[in-house]
Coordinates of C-alpha atoms in Angstrom, one line a residue:
X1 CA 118.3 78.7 147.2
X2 CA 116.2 81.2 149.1
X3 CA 113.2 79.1 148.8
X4 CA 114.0 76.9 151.0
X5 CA 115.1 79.2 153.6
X6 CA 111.7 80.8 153.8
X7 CA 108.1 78.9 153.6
X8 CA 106.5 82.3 153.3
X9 CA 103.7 82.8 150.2
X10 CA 105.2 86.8 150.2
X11 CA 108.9 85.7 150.0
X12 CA 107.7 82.4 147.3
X13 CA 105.4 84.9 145.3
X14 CA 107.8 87.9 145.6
X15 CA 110.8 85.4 144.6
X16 CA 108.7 84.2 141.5
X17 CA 107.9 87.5 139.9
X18 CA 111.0 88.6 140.3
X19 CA 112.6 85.1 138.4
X20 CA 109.7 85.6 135.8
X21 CA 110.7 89.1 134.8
X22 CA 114.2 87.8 134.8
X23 CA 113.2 84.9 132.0
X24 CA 111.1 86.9 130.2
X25 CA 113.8 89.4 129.4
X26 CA 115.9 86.4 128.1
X27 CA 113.8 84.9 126.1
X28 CA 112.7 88.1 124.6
X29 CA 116.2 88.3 123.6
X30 CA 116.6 84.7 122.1
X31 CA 115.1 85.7 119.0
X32 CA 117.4 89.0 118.4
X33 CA 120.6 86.5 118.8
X34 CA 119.4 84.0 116.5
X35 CA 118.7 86.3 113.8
X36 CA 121.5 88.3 114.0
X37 CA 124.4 85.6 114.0
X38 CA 121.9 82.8 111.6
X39 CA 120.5 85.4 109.1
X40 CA 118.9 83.4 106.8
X41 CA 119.3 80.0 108.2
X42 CA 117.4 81.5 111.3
X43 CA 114.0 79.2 111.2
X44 CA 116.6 76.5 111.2
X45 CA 118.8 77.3 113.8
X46 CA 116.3 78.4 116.4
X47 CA 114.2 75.0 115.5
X48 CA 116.8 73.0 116.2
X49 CA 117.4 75.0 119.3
X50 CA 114.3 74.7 120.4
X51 CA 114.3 70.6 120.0
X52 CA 117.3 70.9 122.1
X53 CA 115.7 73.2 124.9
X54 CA 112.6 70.6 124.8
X55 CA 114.7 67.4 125.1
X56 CA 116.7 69.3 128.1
X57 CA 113.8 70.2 129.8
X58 CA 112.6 66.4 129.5
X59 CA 115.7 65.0 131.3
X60 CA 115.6 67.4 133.6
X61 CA 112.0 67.0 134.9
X62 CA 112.5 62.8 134.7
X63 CA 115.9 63.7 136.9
X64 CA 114.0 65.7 139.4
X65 CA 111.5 63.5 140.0
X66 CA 113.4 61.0 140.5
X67 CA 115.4 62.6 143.4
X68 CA 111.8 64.0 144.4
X69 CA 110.8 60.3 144.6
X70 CA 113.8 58.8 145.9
X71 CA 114.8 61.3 148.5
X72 CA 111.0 62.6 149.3
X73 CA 112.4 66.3 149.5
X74 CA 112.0 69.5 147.8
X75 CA 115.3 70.8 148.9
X76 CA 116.9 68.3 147.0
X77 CA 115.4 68.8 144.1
X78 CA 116.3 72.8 144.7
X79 CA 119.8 71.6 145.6
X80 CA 120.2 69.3 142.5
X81 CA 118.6 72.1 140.1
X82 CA 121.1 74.8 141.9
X83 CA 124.1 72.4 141.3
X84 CA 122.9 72.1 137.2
X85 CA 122.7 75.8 137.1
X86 CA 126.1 76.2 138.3
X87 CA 127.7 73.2 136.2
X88 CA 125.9 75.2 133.5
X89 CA 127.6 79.0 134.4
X90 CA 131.1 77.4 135.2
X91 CA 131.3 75.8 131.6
X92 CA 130.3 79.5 129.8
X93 CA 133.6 80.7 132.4
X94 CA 135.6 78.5 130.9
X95 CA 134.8 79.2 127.1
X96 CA 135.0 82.5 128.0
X97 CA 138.4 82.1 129.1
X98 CA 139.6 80.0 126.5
X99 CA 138.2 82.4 123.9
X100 CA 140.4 85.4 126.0
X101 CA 143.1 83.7 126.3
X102 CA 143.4 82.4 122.7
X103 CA 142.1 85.8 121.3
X104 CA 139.3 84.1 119.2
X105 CA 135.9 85.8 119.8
X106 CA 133.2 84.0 121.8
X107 CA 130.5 84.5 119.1
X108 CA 131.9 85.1 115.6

C-alpha cells in the first residue's frame, strides 16, 4: 500500500529491497518445511507444490491485467493484490483458531 502513497524511485527502490529480503527469507525456508514434515515423499510434495505456486501465479497475473486493462490504474491492481493478501492471512487465522480451539495441532 505504500506505493502508491509515494512516486519516489528512493521510497519504490527502498520498499523493494526491503520486500525482496523479506521473500528471500521464506523461500529459503520452504525447503526446510517440506523435508521435515514429507521425509521421503519430499521431491513429491514440493513438486506438486510448486505446480500449485505456478498455476496461482498464472491466475493471478491474468486477474491483474485484467483490472490493469479494465480500470487503466496501478492502484487497483495494488488494491486488488492487497485485498488477495489479506483474504489469504485471514484464512491461516481462522485454521489457526480452529486448530486452538479443537486442540489438534496446525502442522502434525
Amino acid at each position: 500500500m505504500v506505493f502508491t502513497l509515494h512516486s519516489s524511485l528512493w521510497w519504490f527502490a527502498a520498499l523493494s529491497a526491503i520486500l525482496g529480503v523479506l521473500r528471500c527469507t521464506i523461500h529459503s525456508y520452504y525447503c526446510l518445511v517440506f523435508c521435515e514434515r514429507y521425509g521421503p515423499r519430499f521431491p513429491t510434495a514440493f513438486t506438486l507444490f510448486m505446480v500449485v505456486c505456478a498455476v496461482v501465479f498464472l491466475l493471478t497475473g491474468f486477474l491483474t491485467g485484467l483490472v490493469k486493462n479494465y480500470t487503466g490504474s496501478d492502484n487497483m491492481v495494488l488494491y486488488l493484490l492487497t485485498v488477495m493478501c489479506g483474504c489469504c492471512s485471514v484464512s491461516w487465522l481462522i485454521e489457526i483458531v480452529h486448530a486452538r480451539t479443537t486442540n489438534k495441532s496446525v502442522h502434525k
